[in-house]
Coordinates of C-alpha atoms in Angstrom, one line a residue:
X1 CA -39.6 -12.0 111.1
X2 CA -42.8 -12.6 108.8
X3 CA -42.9 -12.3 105.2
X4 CA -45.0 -9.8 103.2
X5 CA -48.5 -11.5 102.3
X6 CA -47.9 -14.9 104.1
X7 CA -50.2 -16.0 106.7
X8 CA -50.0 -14.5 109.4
X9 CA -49.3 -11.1 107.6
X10 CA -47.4 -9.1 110.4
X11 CA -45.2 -7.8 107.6
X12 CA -48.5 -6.9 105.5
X13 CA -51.3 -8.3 103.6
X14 CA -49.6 -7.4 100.1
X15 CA -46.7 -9.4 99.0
X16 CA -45.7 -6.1 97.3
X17 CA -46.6 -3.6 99.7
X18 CA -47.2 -0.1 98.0
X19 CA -44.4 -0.5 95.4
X20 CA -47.7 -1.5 93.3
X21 CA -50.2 0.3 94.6
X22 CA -49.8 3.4 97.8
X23 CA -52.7 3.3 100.1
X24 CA -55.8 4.7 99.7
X25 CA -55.6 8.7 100.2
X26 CA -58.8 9.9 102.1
X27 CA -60.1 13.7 103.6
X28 CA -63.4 13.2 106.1
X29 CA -65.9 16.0 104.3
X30 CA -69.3 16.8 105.1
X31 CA -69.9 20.6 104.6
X32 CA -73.7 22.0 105.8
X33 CA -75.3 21.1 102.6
X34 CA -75.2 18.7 100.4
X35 CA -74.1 21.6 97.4
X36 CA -71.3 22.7 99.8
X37 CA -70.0 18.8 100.4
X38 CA -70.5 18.1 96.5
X39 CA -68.2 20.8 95.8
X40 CA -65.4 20.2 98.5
X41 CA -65.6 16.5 97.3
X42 CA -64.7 17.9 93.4
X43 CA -62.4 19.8 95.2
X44 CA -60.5 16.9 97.0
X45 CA -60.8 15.2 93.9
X46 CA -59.2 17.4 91.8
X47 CA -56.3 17.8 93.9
X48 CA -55.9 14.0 93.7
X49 CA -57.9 12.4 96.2
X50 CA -58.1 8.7 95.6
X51 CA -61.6 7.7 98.3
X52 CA -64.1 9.9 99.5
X53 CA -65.0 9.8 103.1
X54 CA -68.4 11.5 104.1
X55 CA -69.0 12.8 107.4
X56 CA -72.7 13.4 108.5
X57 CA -74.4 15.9 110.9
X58 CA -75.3 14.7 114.5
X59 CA -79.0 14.6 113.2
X60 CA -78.8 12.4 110.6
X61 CA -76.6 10.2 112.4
X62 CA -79.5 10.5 114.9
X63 CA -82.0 9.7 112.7
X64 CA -83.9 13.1 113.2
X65 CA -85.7 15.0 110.3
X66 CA -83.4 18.4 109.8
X67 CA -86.6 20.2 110.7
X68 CA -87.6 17.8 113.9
X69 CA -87.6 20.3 116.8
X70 CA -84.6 18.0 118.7
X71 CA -82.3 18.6 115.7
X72 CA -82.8 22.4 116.0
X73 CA -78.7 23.9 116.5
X74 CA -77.1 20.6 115.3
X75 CA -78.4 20.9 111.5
X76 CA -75.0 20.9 109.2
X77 CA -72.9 21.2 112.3
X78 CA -70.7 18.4 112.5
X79 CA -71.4 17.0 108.7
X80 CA -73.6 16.9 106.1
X81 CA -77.4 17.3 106.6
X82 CA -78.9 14.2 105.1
X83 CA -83.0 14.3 104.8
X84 CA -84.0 12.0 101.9
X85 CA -82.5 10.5 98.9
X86 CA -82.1 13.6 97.5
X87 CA -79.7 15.5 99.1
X88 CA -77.8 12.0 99.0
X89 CA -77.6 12.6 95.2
X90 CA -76.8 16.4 95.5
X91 CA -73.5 14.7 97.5
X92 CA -72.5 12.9 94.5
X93 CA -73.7 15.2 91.8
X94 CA -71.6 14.6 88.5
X95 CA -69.9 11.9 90.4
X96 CA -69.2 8.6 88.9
X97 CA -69.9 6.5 91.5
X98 CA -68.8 3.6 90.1
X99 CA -65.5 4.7 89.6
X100 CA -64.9 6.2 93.2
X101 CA -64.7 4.5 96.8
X102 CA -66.8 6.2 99.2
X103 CA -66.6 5.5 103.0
X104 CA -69.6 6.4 105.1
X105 CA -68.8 7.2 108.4
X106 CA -72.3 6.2 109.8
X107 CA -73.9 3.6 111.8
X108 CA -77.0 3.7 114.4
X109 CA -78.7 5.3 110.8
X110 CA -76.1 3.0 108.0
X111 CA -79.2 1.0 107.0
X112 CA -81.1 3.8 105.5
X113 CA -77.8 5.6 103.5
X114 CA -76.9 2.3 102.0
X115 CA -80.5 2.2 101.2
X116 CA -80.0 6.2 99.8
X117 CA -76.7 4.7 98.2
X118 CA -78.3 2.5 96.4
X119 CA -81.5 4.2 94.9
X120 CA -78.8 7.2 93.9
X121 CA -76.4 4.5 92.0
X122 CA -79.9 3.2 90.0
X123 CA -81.6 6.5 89.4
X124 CA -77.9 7.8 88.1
X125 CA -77.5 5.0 85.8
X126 CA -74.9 3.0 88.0
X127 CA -75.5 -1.0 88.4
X128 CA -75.2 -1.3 92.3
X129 CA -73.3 -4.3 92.2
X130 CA -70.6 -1.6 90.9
X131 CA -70.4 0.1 93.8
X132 CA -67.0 0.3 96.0
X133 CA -66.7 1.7 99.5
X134 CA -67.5 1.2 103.0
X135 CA -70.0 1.7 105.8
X136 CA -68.7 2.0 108.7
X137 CA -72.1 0.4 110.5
X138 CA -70.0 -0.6 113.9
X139 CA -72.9 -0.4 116.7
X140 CA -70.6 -1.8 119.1
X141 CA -68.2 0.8 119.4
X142 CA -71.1 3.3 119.9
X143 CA -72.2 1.3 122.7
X144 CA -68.8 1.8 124.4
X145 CA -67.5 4.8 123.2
X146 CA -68.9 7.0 120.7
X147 CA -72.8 6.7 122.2
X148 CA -74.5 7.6 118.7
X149 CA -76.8 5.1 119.4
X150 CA -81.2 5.1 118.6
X151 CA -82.2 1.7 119.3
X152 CA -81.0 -0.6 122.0
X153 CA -78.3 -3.0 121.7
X154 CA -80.2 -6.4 120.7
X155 CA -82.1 -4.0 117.6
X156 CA -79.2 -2.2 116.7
X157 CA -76.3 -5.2 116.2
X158 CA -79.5 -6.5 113.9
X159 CA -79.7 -3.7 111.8
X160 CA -76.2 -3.7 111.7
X161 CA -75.8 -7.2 110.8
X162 CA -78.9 -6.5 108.3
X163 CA -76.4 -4.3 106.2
X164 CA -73.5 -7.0 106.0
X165 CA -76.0 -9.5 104.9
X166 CA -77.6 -7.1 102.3
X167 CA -73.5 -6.0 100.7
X168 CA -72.5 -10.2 100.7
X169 CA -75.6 -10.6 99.1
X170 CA -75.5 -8.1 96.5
X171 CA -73.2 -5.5 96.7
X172 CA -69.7 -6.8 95.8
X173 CA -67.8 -4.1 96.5
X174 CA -69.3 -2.5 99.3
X175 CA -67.8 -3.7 102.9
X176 CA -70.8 -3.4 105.3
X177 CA -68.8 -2.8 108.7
X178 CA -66.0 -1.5 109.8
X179 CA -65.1 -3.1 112.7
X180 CA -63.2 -0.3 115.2
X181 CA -61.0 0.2 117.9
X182 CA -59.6 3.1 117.5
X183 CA -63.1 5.1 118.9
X184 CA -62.1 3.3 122.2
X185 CA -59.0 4.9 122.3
X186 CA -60.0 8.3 121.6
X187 CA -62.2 7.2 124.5
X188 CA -59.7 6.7 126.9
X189 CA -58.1 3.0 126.2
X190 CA -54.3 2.3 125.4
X191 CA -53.1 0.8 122.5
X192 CA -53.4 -3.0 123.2
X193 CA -57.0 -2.3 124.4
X194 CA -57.7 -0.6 121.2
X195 CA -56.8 -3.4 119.0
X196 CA -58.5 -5.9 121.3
X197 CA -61.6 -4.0 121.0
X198 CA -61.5 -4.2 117.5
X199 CA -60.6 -8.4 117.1
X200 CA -63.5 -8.7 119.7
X201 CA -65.9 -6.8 117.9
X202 CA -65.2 -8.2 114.5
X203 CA -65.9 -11.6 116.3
X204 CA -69.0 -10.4 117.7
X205 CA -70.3 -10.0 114.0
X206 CA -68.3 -12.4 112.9
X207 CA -70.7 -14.8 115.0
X208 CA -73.9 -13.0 114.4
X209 CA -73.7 -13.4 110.8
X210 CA -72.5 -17.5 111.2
X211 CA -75.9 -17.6 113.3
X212 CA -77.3 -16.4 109.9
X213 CA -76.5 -19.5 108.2
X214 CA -72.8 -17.9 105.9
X215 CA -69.6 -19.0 106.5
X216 CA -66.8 -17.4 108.5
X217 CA -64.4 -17.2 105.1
X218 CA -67.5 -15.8 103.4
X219 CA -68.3 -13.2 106.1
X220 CA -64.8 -12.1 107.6
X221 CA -63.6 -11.8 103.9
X222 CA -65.8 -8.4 103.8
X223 CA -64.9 -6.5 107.0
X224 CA -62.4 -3.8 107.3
X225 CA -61.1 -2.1 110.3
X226 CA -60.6 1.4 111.7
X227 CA -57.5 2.3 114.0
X228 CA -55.7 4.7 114.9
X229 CA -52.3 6.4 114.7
X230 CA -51.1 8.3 117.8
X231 CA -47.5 9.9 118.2
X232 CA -45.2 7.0 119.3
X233 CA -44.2 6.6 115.6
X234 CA -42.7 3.3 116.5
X235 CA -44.8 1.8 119.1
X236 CA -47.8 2.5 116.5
X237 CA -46.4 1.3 113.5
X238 CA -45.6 -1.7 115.6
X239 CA -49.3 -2.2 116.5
X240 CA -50.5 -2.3 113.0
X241 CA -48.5 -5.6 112.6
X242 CA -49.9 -7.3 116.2
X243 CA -53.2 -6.3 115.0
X244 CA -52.8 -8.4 111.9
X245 CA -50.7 -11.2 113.6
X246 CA -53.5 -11.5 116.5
X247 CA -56.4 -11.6 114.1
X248 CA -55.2 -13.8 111.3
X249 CA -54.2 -16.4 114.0
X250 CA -57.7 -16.2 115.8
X251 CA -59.6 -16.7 113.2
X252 CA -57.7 -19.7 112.0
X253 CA -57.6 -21.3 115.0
X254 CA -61.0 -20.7 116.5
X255 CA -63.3 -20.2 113.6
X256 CA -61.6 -22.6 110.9
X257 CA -61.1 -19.6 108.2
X258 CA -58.4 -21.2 106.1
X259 CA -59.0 -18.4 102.7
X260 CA -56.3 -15.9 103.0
X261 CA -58.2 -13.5 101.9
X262 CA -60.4 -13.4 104.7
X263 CA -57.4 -13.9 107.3
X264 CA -56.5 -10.3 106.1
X265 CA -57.0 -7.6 108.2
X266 CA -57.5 -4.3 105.9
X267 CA -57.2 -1.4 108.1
X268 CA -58.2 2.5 107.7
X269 CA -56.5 4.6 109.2
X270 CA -57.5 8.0 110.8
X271 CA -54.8 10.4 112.5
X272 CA -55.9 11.1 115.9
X273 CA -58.0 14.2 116.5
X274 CA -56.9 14.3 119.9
X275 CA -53.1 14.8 119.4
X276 CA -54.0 17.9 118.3
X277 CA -53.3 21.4 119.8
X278 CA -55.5 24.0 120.3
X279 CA -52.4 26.6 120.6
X280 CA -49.8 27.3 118.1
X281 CA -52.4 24.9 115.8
X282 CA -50.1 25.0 112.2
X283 CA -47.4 23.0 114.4
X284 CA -50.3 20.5 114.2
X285 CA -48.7 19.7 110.2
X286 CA -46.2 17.9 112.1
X287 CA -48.5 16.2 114.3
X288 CA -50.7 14.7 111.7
X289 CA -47.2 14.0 109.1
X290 CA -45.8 11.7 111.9
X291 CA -49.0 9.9 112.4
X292 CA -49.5 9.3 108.9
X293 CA -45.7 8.4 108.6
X294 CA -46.6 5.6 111.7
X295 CA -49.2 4.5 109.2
X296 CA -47.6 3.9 106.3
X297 CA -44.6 2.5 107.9
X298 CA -47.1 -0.2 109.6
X299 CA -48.7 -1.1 106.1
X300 CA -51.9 0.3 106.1
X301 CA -54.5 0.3 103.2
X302 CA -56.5 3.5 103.5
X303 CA -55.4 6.6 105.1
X304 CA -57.3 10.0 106.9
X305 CA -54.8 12.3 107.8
X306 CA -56.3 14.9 110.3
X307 CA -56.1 18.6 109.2
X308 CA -54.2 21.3 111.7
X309 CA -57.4 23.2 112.2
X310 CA -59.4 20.5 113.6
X311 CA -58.8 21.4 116.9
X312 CA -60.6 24.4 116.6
X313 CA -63.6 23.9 113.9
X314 CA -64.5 22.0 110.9
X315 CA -61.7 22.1 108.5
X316 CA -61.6 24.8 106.0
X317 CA -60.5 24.1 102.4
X318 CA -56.6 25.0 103.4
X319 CA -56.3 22.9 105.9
X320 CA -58.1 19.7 104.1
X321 CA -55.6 20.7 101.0
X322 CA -52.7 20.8 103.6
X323 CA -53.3 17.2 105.0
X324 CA -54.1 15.6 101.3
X325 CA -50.4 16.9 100.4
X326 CA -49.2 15.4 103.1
X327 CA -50.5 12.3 102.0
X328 CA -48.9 12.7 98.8
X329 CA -45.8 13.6 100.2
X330 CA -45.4 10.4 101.7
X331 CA -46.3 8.9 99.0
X332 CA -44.1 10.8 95.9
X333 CA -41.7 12.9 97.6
X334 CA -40.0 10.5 100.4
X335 CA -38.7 6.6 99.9
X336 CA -41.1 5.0 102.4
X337 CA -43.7 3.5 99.7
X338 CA -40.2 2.1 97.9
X339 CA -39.8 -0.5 100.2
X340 CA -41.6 -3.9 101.5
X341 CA -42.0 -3.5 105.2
X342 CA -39.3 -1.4 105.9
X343 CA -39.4 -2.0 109.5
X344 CA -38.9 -6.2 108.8
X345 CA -36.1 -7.3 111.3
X346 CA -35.7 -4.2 113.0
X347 CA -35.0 -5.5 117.0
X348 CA -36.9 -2.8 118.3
X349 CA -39.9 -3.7 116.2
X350 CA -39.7 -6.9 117.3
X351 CA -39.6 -6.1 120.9
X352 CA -42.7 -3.9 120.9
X353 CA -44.1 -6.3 118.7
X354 CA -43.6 -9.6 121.3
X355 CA -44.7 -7.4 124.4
X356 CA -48.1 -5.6 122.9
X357 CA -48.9 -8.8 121.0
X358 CA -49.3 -10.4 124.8
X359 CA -51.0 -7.1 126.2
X360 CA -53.4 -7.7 122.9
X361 CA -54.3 -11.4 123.8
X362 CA -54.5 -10.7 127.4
X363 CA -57.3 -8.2 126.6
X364 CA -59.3 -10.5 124.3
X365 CA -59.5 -13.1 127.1
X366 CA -60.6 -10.6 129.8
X367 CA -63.3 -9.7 127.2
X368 CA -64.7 -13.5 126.5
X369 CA -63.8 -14.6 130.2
X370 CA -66.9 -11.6 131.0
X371 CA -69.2 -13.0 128.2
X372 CA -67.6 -11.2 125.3
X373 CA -68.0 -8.0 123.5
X374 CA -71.8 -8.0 124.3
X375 CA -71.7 -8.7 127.6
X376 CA -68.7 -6.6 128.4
X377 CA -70.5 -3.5 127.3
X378 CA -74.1 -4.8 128.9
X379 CA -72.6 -5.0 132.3
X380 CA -70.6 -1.4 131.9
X381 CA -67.1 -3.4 132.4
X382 CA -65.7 -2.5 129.7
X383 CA -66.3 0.8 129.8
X384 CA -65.2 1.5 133.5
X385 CA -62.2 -0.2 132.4
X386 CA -61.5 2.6 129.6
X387 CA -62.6 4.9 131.9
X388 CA -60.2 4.1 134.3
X389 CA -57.3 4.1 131.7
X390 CA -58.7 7.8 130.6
X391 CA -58.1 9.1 134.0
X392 CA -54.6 7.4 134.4
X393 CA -53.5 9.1 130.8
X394 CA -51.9 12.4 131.2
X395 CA -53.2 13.4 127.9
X396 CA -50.9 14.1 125.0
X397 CA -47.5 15.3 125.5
X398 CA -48.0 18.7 123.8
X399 CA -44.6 20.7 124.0
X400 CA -46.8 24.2 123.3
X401 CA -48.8 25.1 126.0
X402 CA -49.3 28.7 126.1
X403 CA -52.1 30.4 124.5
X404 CA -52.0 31.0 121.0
X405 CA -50.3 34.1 120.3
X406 CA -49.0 33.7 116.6
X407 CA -50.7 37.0 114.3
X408 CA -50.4 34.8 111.1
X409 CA -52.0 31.3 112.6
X410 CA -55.0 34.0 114.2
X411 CA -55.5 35.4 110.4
X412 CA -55.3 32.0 108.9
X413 CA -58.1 30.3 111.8
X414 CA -60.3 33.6 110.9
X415 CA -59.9 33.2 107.1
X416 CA -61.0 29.5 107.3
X417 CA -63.4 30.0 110.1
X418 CA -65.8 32.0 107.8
X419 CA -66.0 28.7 105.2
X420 CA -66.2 26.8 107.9
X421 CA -70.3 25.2 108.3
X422 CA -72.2 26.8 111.0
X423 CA -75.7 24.9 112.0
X424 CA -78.4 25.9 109.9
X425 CA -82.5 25.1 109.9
X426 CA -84.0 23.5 107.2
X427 CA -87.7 22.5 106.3
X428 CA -88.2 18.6 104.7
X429 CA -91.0 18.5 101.8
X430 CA -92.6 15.1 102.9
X431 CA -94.4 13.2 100.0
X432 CA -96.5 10.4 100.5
X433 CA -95.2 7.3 100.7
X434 CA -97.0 5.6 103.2
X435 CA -97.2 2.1 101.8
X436 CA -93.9 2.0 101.3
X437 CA -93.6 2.9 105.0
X438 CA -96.2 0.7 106.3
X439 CA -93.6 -2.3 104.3
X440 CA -90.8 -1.1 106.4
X441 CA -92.8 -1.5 109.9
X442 CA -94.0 -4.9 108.7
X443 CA -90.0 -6.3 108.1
X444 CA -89.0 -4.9 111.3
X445 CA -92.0 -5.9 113.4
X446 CA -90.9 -9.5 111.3
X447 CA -87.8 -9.7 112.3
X448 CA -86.5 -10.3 108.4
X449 CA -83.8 -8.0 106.6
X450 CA -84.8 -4.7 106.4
X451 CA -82.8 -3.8 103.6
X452 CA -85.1 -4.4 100.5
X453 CA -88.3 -2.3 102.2
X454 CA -85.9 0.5 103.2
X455 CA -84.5 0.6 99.5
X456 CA -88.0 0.9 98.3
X457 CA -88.9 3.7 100.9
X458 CA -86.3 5.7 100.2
X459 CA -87.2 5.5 96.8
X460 CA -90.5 6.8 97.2
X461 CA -88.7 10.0 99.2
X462 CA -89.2 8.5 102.8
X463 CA -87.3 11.2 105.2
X464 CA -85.0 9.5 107.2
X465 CA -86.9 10.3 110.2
X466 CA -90.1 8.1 108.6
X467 CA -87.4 5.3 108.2
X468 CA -86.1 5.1 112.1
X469 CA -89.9 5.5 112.9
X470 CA -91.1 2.9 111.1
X471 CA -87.5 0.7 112.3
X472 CA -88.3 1.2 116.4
X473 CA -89.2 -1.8 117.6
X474 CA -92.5 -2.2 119.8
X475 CA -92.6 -0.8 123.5

């Protein structure tokens, strides 16, 4: 049985678990607009969030212009509609953001928010340096599972690996990736693949960034992960502590990382979205408490709990309140934050433990034996391979499967449904900023860091359309 804090931290990273400090209590939001997200952020905020987590629109995530003709039906659909610096400060309006941890969930497009990020912090008075948060910035997973992708693989890992250098660099607080395996198993794969895919991807970077000339202690001491919690409450709480066992012991042993700091896998995690039922959705409360409760019990540091209406739209303001009580139920109004690994010793933790924990490193040696992550997802194995696992799953075992039929869960969807963001169509004001842009071409064409030109561009109001334009590397 480990110890809480000691290396290699399958009973947690924190010698004193949450009897210090509960994890970090997180709602995804991204509303239409940016007024609309500013004021369900308050909202969240004033309920006692603890870290805001912002979802974007397919476009920006896309890199398109709100008003570029392929955007047209997806503007403020999925997220937040994100054009140019300023809507970015319209997020965070009467925000302190040096007093609040924001998570981005963005990557083919995370170089041009962290540049937004940053411009906002200066032009609001805030030292950069200050600020605390996470992008997620995690190409690879895209590549494999999510497919949010604009550039190829080669240009995207470098823009991605751009952003890392940039936050080690200067931005203290700000983790540039979030290295994930838990988009692969909404994909398909099972729980030993999904951590695998997320050791092998944070090795991927891990070695991009030693290729840059910093250290592995320097470099793994900034990443963060993103699983997920599925509805085996003790199989996934379980997981949480092979993920931390399997990495710690990696990089020790084949990268030389001796700072315990950087051994420590910090993980996010997000209830999964596709537990949830589409019938008799308020028994989706349940759902999402469980998953959480899996969480927690396997020592987590940050925490999105899903709300019961995301099965069926955006979630509306009583279904985000509904999952950030949950949180804080766990947290107040149970023992479970009382305790220091309160699943230490337990023979059935170990036993789940012993047989994932070989599942796990059978994965990771699959993976290198085919030229690791990058050539796994170049020659399409690995995704055939979650492929295949997708079609072997049954699915969830939902107990309700008739159609919903419940008069008071059919007012409540219609109530919410009305706040919920439909798409909507929106024309950019371009200024000129065309040195600035011209800059930006020249460090990508370059091949150097694209970081300072971009900050500079989205200064000068560059849409983020100009900024993928001028990224695109040459035909």
């Amino acid at each position: 049985m480990g110890v809480p804090g000691r290396y290699p931290f399958d009973a947690g990273i924190h010698p004193t678990g949450y009897t210090t400090k509960v994890w970090t209590m997180r709602q995804l939001a991204g509303l239409r607009s940016a007024t609309t997200t500013n004021e369900r952020f308050k909202y969240l905020l004033g309920l006692g969030e603890t870290g805001l987590s912002l979802a974007f629109d397919l476009p920006t995530q896309l890199g398109l212009d709100p008003d570029d003709p392929q955007a047209y039906g997806e503007v403020g659909r999925t997220g937040v509609s994100i054009a140019t610096v300023d809507d970015l400060a319209e997020v965070f309006r009467e925000i302190p953001l040096d007093q609040v941890s924001v998570s981005m969930t963005i990557n083919a497009t995370a170089p041009m928010l962290l540049a937004m990020w940053i411009v906002v912090a200066q032009e609001s008075g805030v030292d950069p340096a200050k600020l605390r948060g996470t992008l997620q910035n995690e190409m690879l997973k895209e590549f494999l599972a999510r497919k949010a992708f604009v550039f190829d693989i080669d240009t995207s890992m470098r823009y991605s690996l751009d952003v890392l250098e940039h936050c080690i660099h200067r931005l203290p607080g700000v983790n540039g990736v979030s290295l994930s395996g838990g988009h692969a198993r909404e994909a398909g794969a099972n729980r030993s693949l999904e951590v695998a895919c997320g050791i092998a991807d944070a090795e991927t970077y891990l070695e991009g960034m030693m290729a840059r000339g910093l250290s592995a202690d320097a470099v793994a001491r900034r990443f963060s992960f993103i699983f997920g919690a599925h509805m085996e409450l003790l199989a996934e709480a379980a997981k949480f502590r092979v993920a931390r066992s399997v990495y710690a012991r990696r990089l020790n042993e084949r990268y030389g990382v001796t700072d315990e700091r950087a051994m420590k896998m910090r993980i996010q995690v997000n209830t999964f979205g596709s537990t949830l039922a589409h019938q008799e959705p308020l028994n989706n409360v349940v759902r999402a408490a469980l998953q959480g409760l899996a969480a927690v019990l396997g020592g987590v540091q940050s925490l999105h709990i899903c709300s019961f209406d995301e099965a069926h739209q955006t979630p509306g303001e009583l279904g985000a309140r509904i999952a950030l009580r949950t949180h804080q139920i766990l947290a107040q109004e149970t023992d479970v934050a009382q305790y220091v690994d309160p699943l230490g010793g337990s023979e059935v933790i170990e036993r789940i433990t012993t047989e994932l924990t070989v599942e796990v490193e059978d994965w990771l040696k699959r993976i290198e034996d085919r030229g690791g992550m990058l050539g796994c997802i170049r020659s399409g194995w690995l995704e055939g391979e979650v492929e295949e696992l997708a079609y072997r799953d049954t699915g969830p075992k939902v107990g309700v499967q008739d159609e919903l039929r419940s008069e008071l869960e059919q007012e409540i969807l219609r109530r919410e449904r009305h706040e919920a963001p439909q798409a909507v169509q929106r024309t950019v004001v371009r200024r000129e900023c065309g040195p600035e842009l011209a800059r930006l071409r020249e460090a990508a064409l370059a091949g150097v860091n694209v970081l300072p030109a971009l900050i500079d561009a989205a200064r000068a109001r560059a849409t983020i359309g100009q900024m993928r334009e001028a990224m695109a590397p040459e035909d």
